Amino acid sequence: MAEQRLPVPRLRGVSREQFLEHLYPQRKPLVLEGLDLGSCTSKWTVDYLSQVGGTKEVKIHVAAVAQMDFIKLYLLTSWSREQLKKHIKNSSFQRMRNTTYGHLEKTRGSRKNSFTGKDVADIRQQFPSLGEDITFPMFFREEQFFSSVFRISSPGLQLWTHYDVMDNFLIQVTGKKRITLFNPRDAQYLYLSGSKSEVLNIDSPDLDKYPLFPKARRYECSLEAGDVLFIPALWFHNVVSEEFGVGVNIFWKHLPSECYDTTDTYGNKDPVAASRAVQILDRALKILAELPEEYRDFYARQMVLRIQDKAYSKNSE
């Protein structure tokens, strides 16, 4: 099967009503252009970011290679604001190609989220001077808000293919990114390890190791400064920073709050019902293992057929 590459639609001047009534129910990625994002698109230069005051400690992920892989362990360091300012001022993010990914997700003393009871990222709380510069697209109710993550990315860096369990606006404030997305229904072709794909080089995959990968439909788009990408929950996405850039992710709850794990600080734990179902399946497989291979194979196939009949969506694409 030849690899399918499909463009992500782009729309300009979408209103809240248009998004909620006509676009959001489709549950497909969409690039929104021309939204009012505030003064951040003009103010957030390297010089400006390096001058932002404050003494809070931030956490930053540092990768030594371009293809960041959280299946394996990468260094997570804590920097003071002065260290971060020095790093940005020296243009390290711009000059050190493929070396650093700024993920300013938490600070000490950050607010408690009413959903998790734990510290979560919110640029408006942890970086208030920057929070004043950015206007969130309020296409969701405030009570649905989960977190907003401030990101600084080096040119050439590639973020691993993964899915999130909450809806997401990726706001590209400055710089440029290339985004590849995969439909949740193509998960069987992505060689998953948890929520992440083992296929790091999606542009030139090892087909001996991952022969089914080309069957996954690719949706592609480029994000320029001022663009906002809507990524529905469960859609896999892979992000390449083509330039030094700054962005903000806004996550909000698509499902009622009680559907999510209350210990989920980062918004990436599977819904409670899904986690319970997987645990039950693991127990069922352990019981099946007590049977000889012929019987195990027969009843396992019956289970698969039953799952397909009872749980698969009847909507075709």
CSV table of C-alpha atoms in Angstrom, one decimal:
chain,number,residue,atom,x,y,z
A,1,MET,CA,0.0,0.0,0.0
A,2,ALA,CA,1.4,3.4,-1.0
A,3,GLU,CA,1.9,6.0,1.7
A,4,GLN,CA,-1.0,8.5,1.7
A,5,ARG,CA,-0.1,12.2,2.4
A,6,LEU,CA,-3.0,14.5,3.0
A,7,PRO,CA,-3.0,18.3,3.7
A,8,VAL,CA,-4.4,19.6,6.9
A,9,PRO,CA,-7.2,22.1,5.9
A,10,ARG,CA,-6.5,25.8,6.6
A,11,LEU,CA,-9.2,28.4,7.4
A,12,ARG,CA,-9.0,32.1,8.2
A,13,GLY,CA,-11.1,34.2,10.5
A,14,VAL,CA,-13.0,31.3,12.1
A,15,SER,CA,-15.4,32.5,14.8
A,16,ARG,CA,-16.1,30.7,18.1
A,17,GLU,CA,-19.5,29.7,16.9
A,18,GLN,CA,-18.3,28.4,13.6
A,19,PHE,CA,-15.6,26.3,15.3
A,20,LEU,CA,-17.9,24.8,17.9
A,21,GLU,CA,-20.9,24.2,15.7
A,22,HIS,CA,-19.3,23.0,12.4
A,23,LEU,CA,-15.6,22.2,12.8
A,24,TYR,CA,-15.0,20.9,16.3
A,25,PRO,CA,-17.6,18.0,15.9
A,26,GLN,CA,-15.6,16.7,13.0
A,27,ARG,CA,-12.7,15.8,15.3
A,28,LYS,CA,-10.1,16.4,12.7
A,29,PRO,CA,-7.0,18.6,12.7
A,30,LEU,CA,-7.3,22.1,11.4
A,31,VAL,CA,-5.0,25.1,11.0
A,32,LEU,CA,-6.6,28.4,12.0
A,33,GLU,CA,-5.2,31.6,10.5
A,34,GLY,CA,-5.8,35.2,11.4
A,35,LEU,CA,-6.8,34.8,15.1
A,36,ASP,CA,-6.2,37.5,17.6
A,37,LEU,CA,-3.3,36.2,19.7
A,38,GLY,CA,-2.3,39.5,21.3
A,39,SER,CA,1.0,41.3,21.2
A,40,CYS,CA,3.1,38.1,21.6
A,41,THR,CA,3.6,37.7,17.9
A,42,SER,CA,5.5,40.9,17.7
A,43,LYS,CA,7.0,41.2,21.2
A,44,TRP,CA,8.5,37.7,21.8
A,45,THR,CA,11.9,38.2,20.2
A,46,VAL,CA,15.0,36.7,21.6
A,47,ASP,CA,16.0,40.0,23.2
A,48,TYR,CA,12.6,40.4,24.8
A,49,LEU,CA,12.5,36.9,26.2
A,50,SER,CA,16.0,37.3,27.6
A,51,GLN,CA,15.0,40.4,29.4
A,52,VAL,CA,11.8,39.0,31.1
A,53,GLY,CA,12.4,39.3,34.8
A,54,GLY,CA,11.7,36.8,37.5
A,55,THR,CA,13.6,34.4,39.8
A,56,LYS,CA,11.5,31.2,39.4
A,57,GLU,CA,13.2,27.9,38.6
A,58,VAL,CA,12.0,26.2,35.5
A,59,LYS,CA,12.3,22.7,34.2
A,60,ILE,CA,13.8,22.1,30.7
A,61,HIS,CA,14.3,19.0,28.7
A,62,VAL,CA,17.6,18.7,26.9
A,63,ALA,CA,18.2,16.3,24.1
A,64,ALA,CA,21.6,15.6,22.5
A,65,VAL,CA,20.2,14.5,19.1
A,66,ALA,CA,17.6,15.9,16.7
A,67,GLN,CA,15.0,13.1,17.1
A,68,MET,CA,13.9,13.4,20.7
A,69,ASP,CA,12.7,10.0,22.0
A,70,PHE,CA,10.9,9.8,25.3
A,71,ILE,CA,10.7,6.0,25.0
A,72,LYS,CA,14.3,6.3,26.1
A,73,LEU,CA,15.5,8.6,28.9
A,74,TYR,CA,16.5,12.2,28.2
A,75,LEU,CA,17.9,14.6,30.6
A,76,LEU,CA,15.5,16.8,32.5
A,77,THR,CA,17.2,19.6,34.2
A,78,SER,CA,16.1,22.5,36.4
A,79,TRP,CA,17.3,25.9,35.5
A,80,SER,CA,17.0,29.2,37.3
A,81,ARG,CA,15.5,32.0,35.3
A,82,GLU,CA,19.0,33.6,35.1
A,83,GLN,CA,20.4,30.5,33.5
A,84,LEU,CA,17.6,30.5,31.0
A,85,LYS,CA,18.0,34.2,30.2
A,86,LYS,CA,21.7,33.6,29.6
A,87,HIS,CA,21.0,30.6,27.4
A,88,ILE,CA,18.5,32.6,25.3
A,89,LYS,CA,20.6,35.8,25.2
A,90,ASN,CA,23.6,33.8,23.9
A,91,SER,CA,21.3,32.6,21.2
A,92,SER,CA,22.2,29.0,22.2
A,93,PHE,CA,18.8,27.8,21.0
A,94,GLN,CA,19.4,29.3,17.6
A,95,ARG,CA,23.1,28.4,17.1
A,96,MET,CA,23.2,24.9,18.7
A,97,ARG,CA,21.3,23.1,16.0
A,98,ASN,CA,19.6,19.8,17.1
A,99,THR,CA,20.7,20.1,20.7
A,100,THR,CA,18.1,21.7,22.9
A,101,TYR,CA,14.3,21.7,23.4
A,102,GLY,CA,12.9,24.2,25.8
A,103,HIS,CA,9.9,22.8,27.6
A,104,LEU,CA,9.1,25.4,30.2
A,105,GLU,CA,6.3,23.4,31.7
A,106,LYS,CA,6.5,24.0,35.4
A,107,THR,CA,8.0,26.3,38.0
A,108,ARG,CA,8.3,26.1,41.7
A,109,GLY,CA,5.4,27.6,43.5
A,110,SER,CA,3.0,27.1,40.5
A,111,ARG,CA,-0.7,27.0,41.0
A,112,LYS,CA,-2.8,23.9,41.9
A,113,ASN,CA,-5.2,22.7,39.3
A,114,SER,CA,-8.7,22.0,40.6
A,115,PHE,CA,-8.9,18.9,38.5
A,116,THR,CA,-5.7,17.2,39.6
A,117,GLY,CA,-4.9,19.0,42.9
A,118,LYS,CA,-1.3,19.2,41.7
A,119,ASP,CA,0.9,21.7,40.0
A,120,VAL,CA,0.2,22.1,36.3
A,121,ALA,CA,1.5,24.4,33.6
A,122,ASP,CA,-0.2,27.7,33.0
A,123,ILE,CA,1.8,30.5,31.4
A,124,ARG,CA,-0.6,33.0,32.8
A,125,GLN,CA,0.2,32.0,36.3
A,126,GLN,CA,3.9,31.0,36.1
A,127,PHE,CA,5.0,33.6,33.6
A,128,PRO,CA,2.5,36.4,34.2
A,129,SER,CA,4.4,39.0,32.2
A,130,LEU,CA,4.3,36.7,29.2
A,131,GLY,CA,0.8,35.7,29.9
A,132,GLU,CA,-0.3,39.3,29.5
A,133,ASP,CA,1.1,39.3,26.0
A,134,ILE,CA,-0.9,36.3,24.7
A,135,THR,CA,-4.6,36.0,24.0
A,136,PHE,CA,-5.9,32.5,24.1
A,137,PRO,CA,-8.5,31.4,21.4
A,138,MET,CA,-11.5,31.0,23.7
A,139,PHE,CA,-13.1,28.3,21.7
A,140,PHE,CA,-13.8,26.2,24.8
A,141,ARG,CA,-15.3,26.9,28.2
A,142,GLU,CA,-13.0,28.1,31.0
A,143,GLU,CA,-13.9,25.1,33.1
A,144,GLN,CA,-12.6,22.9,30.4
A,145,PHE,CA,-9.1,24.4,30.6
A,146,PHE,CA,-6.4,22.1,31.8
A,147,SER,CA,-3.0,23.6,31.1
A,148,SER,CA,-1.0,26.0,28.9
A,149,VAL,CA,2.6,25.0,28.1
A,150,PHE,CA,5.3,27.5,27.1
A,151,ARG,CA,7.8,26.0,24.6
A,152,ILE,CA,11.1,27.2,23.2
A,153,SER,CA,12.5,25.0,20.4
A,154,SER,CA,15.8,24.7,18.6
A,155,PRO,CA,15.9,24.5,14.8
A,156,GLY,CA,16.0,21.0,13.4
A,157,LEU,CA,14.6,19.4,16.6
A,158,GLN,CA,12.0,16.6,16.1
A,159,LEU,CA,9.5,15.7,18.8
A,160,TRP,CA,8.5,12.1,18.9
A,161,THR,CA,5.2,10.8,17.5
A,162,HIS,CA,2.6,10.6,20.3
A,163,TYR,CA,-1.0,11.2,21.2
A,164,ASP,CA,-2.6,13.3,24.0
A,165,VAL,CA,-5.9,12.5,25.7
A,166,MET,CA,-7.0,16.1,25.7
A,167,ASP,CA,-7.7,18.5,22.9
A,168,ASN,CA,-4.9,20.9,22.0
A,169,PHE,CA,-4.3,24.2,20.4
A,170,LEU,CA,-0.7,24.5,19.3
A,171,ILE,CA,-0.1,28.3,18.9
A,172,GLN,CA,3.0,29.1,16.8
A,173,VAL,CA,4.0,32.5,18.1
A,174,THR,CA,7.3,32.8,16.3
A,175,GLY,CA,9.3,30.6,14.0
A,176,LYS,CA,8.1,27.7,11.8
A,177,LYS,CA,7.2,24.1,12.5
A,178,ARG,CA,6.4,21.1,10.2
A,179,ILE,CA,3.7,18.9,11.7
A,180,THR,CA,2.8,15.4,10.7
A,181,LEU,CA,-0.4,13.8,12.1
A,182,PHE,CA,-1.8,10.4,12.0
A,183,ASN,CA,-5.5,9.3,12.4
A,184,PRO,CA,-6.2,7.4,15.7
A,185,ARG,CA,-7.6,4.6,13.6
A,186,ASP,CA,-4.2,4.0,12.1
A,187,ALA,CA,-2.6,3.3,15.5
A,188,GLN,CA,-2.1,-0.4,14.4
A,189,TYR,CA,0.5,0.8,11.9
A,190,LEU,CA,2.5,3.0,14.3
A,191,TYR,CA,4.3,0.4,16.5
A,192,LEU,CA,3.2,1.9,19.8
A,193,SER,CA,5.0,1.8,23.1
A,194,GLY,CA,2.4,3.3,25.4
A,195,SER,CA,1.3,6.6,23.8
A,196,LYS,CA,4.4,6.9,21.7
A,197,SER,CA,5.5,5.5,18.3
A,198,GLU,CA,8.7,3.6,18.1
A,199,VAL,CA,9.2,4.9,14.6
A,200,LEU,CA,11.5,7.9,15.2
A,201,ASN,CA,12.5,8.6,11.6
A,202,ILE,CA,9.1,9.0,10.0
A,203,ASP,CA,10.5,10.4,6.8
A,204,SER,CA,12.8,7.4,6.2
A,205,PRO,CA,11.5,4.6,8.4
A,206,ASP,CA,13.3,1.2,8.7
A,207,LEU,CA,10.7,-0.8,6.7
A,208,ASP,CA,12.4,-4.1,7.7
A,209,LYS,CA,11.6,-3.3,11.3
A,210,TYR,CA,8.4,-1.4,10.7
A,211,PRO,CA,6.9,-2.8,7.5
A,212,LEU,CA,3.3,-1.6,8.2
A,213,PHE,CA,4.2,2.0,8.9
A,214,PRO,CA,3.6,3.2,5.3
A,215,LYS,CA,-0.1,2.2,5.7
A,216,ALA,CA,-0.6,5.0,8.2
A,217,ARG,CA,-2.2,8.0,6.5
A,218,ARG,CA,-0.1,11.1,7.0
A,219,TYR,CA,-1.7,14.5,7.4
A,220,GLU,CA,0.8,17.3,7.0
A,221,CYS,CA,1.0,21.1,7.5
A,222,SER,CA,3.4,23.9,8.1
A,223,LEU,CA,2.9,26.4,10.9
A,224,GLU,CA,4.0,29.9,10.4
A,225,ALA,CA,4.1,32.6,13.1
A,226,GLY,CA,0.5,33.4,14.1
A,227,ASP,CA,-0.9,30.1,13.0
A,228,VAL,CA,-2.9,27.9,15.4
A,229,LEU,CA,-3.2,24.1,14.9
A,230,PHE,CA,-6.2,22.3,16.4
A,231,ILE,CA,-5.1,18.8,17.4
A,232,PRO,CA,-8.0,16.7,18.6
A,233,ALA,CA,-7.5,14.2,21.4
A,234,LEU,CA,-6.0,10.9,20.3
A,235,TRP,CA,-4.6,12.2,17.0
A,236,PHE,CA,-0.9,11.3,16.8
A,237,HIS,CA,1.4,14.1,15.9
A,238,ASN,CA,5.1,14.6,15.2
A,239,VAL,CA,6.6,18.0,15.3
A,240,VAL,CA,9.8,19.3,13.6
A,241,SER,CA,11.1,22.8,14.4
A,242,GLU,CA,12.3,24.2,11.1
A,243,GLU,CA,13.5,27.5,12.8
A,244,PHE,CA,14.1,28.7,16.3
A,245,GLY,CA,10.7,29.4,17.6
A,246,VAL,CA,8.4,30.0,20.6
A,247,GLY,CA,5.0,28.4,21.0
A,248,VAL,CA,2.3,27.7,23.5
A,249,ASN,CA,0.2,24.6,23.8
A,250,ILE,CA,-3.3,24.9,25.3
A,251,PHE,CA,-4.9,21.7,26.5
A,252,TRP,CA,-8.5,21.4,27.5
A,253,LYS,CA,-10.8,18.6,28.5
A,254,HIS,CA,-12.9,17.1,25.8
A,255,LEU,CA,-14.6,14.6,28.1
A,256,PRO,CA,-16.3,15.3,31.5
A,257,SER,CA,-13.7,15.8,34.3
A,258,GLU,CA,-14.7,12.5,36.0
A,259,CYS,CA,-13.5,10.6,32.9
A,260,TYR,CA,-9.9,11.5,33.6
A,261,ASP,CA,-7.4,10.2,36.1
A,262,THR,CA,-7.4,12.7,39.0
A,263,THR,CA,-3.7,12.1,39.5
A,264,ASP,CA,-2.9,13.2,36.0
A,265,THR,CA,-0.6,16.3,36.3
A,266,TYR,CA,0.5,16.5,32.6
A,267,GLY,CA,-2.8,15.5,30.9
A,268,ASN,CA,-1.4,12.4,29.2
A,269,LYS,CA,-2.9,9.5,31.2
A,270,ASP,CA,-5.5,7.5,29.4
A,271,PRO,CA,-9.1,8.0,30.6
A,272,VAL,CA,-10.1,5.9,33.6
A,273,ALA,CA,-12.4,3.6,31.7
A,274,ALA,CA,-9.7,2.9,29.1
A,275,SER,CA,-7.1,2.1,31.7
A,276,ARG,CA,-9.5,-0.3,33.5
A,277,ALA,CA,-10.4,-2.0,30.2
A,278,VAL,CA,-6.7,-2.6,29.4
A,279,GLN,CA,-6.2,-4.1,32.9
A,280,ILE,CA,-9.1,-6.4,32.3
A,281,LEU,CA,-7.8,-7.4,28.9
A,282,ASP,CA,-4.4,-8.2,30.4
A,283,ARG,CA,-6.0,-10.5,32.9
A,284,ALA,CA,-8.0,-12.2,30.2
A,285,LEU,CA,-4.9,-12.8,28.2
A,286,LYS,CA,-3.2,-14.3,31.2
A,287,ILE,CA,-6.1,-16.7,31.6
A,288,LEU,CA,-6.0,-17.6,27.9
A,289,ALA,CA,-2.3,-18.5,28.3
A,290,GLU,CA,-3.4,-21.5,30.4
A,291,LEU,CA,-4.8,-23.1,27.3
A,292,PRO,CA,-2.9,-25.1,24.6
A,293,GLU,CA,-1.9,-22.9,21.6
A,294,GLU,CA,-4.7,-24.3,19.3
A,295,TYR,CA,-7.4,-23.4,21.8
A,296,ARG,CA,-5.7,-20.1,22.8
A,297,ASP,CA,-5.6,-19.0,19.2
A,298,PHE,CA,-9.2,-20.0,18.6
A,299,TYR,CA,-10.7,-18.1,21.6
A,300,ALA,CA,-8.4,-15.1,21.2
A,301,ARG,CA,-9.7,-14.6,17.6
A,302,GLN,CA,-13.3,-14.9,18.9
A,303,MET,CA,-12.5,-12.2,21.5
A,304,VAL,CA,-11.1,-9.9,18.7
A,305,LEU,CA,-14.2,-10.4,16.6
A,306,ARG,CA,-16.4,-9.6,19.6
A,307,ILE,CA,-14.4,-6.4,20.4
A,308,GLN,CA,-14.7,-5.3,16.7
A,309,ASP,CA,-18.5,-5.9,16.7
A,310,LYS,CA,-19.2,-4.3,20.1
A,311,ALA,CA,-16.6,-1.4,20.3
A,312,TYR,CA,-15.4,-0.4,16.8
A,313,SER,CA,-17.0,2.7,15.4
A,314,LYS,CA,-19.5,2.0,12.5
A,315,ASN,CA,-18.6,5.4,10.9
A,316,SER,CA,-16.4,4.9,7.9
A,317,GLU,CA,-14.0,7.5,6.5
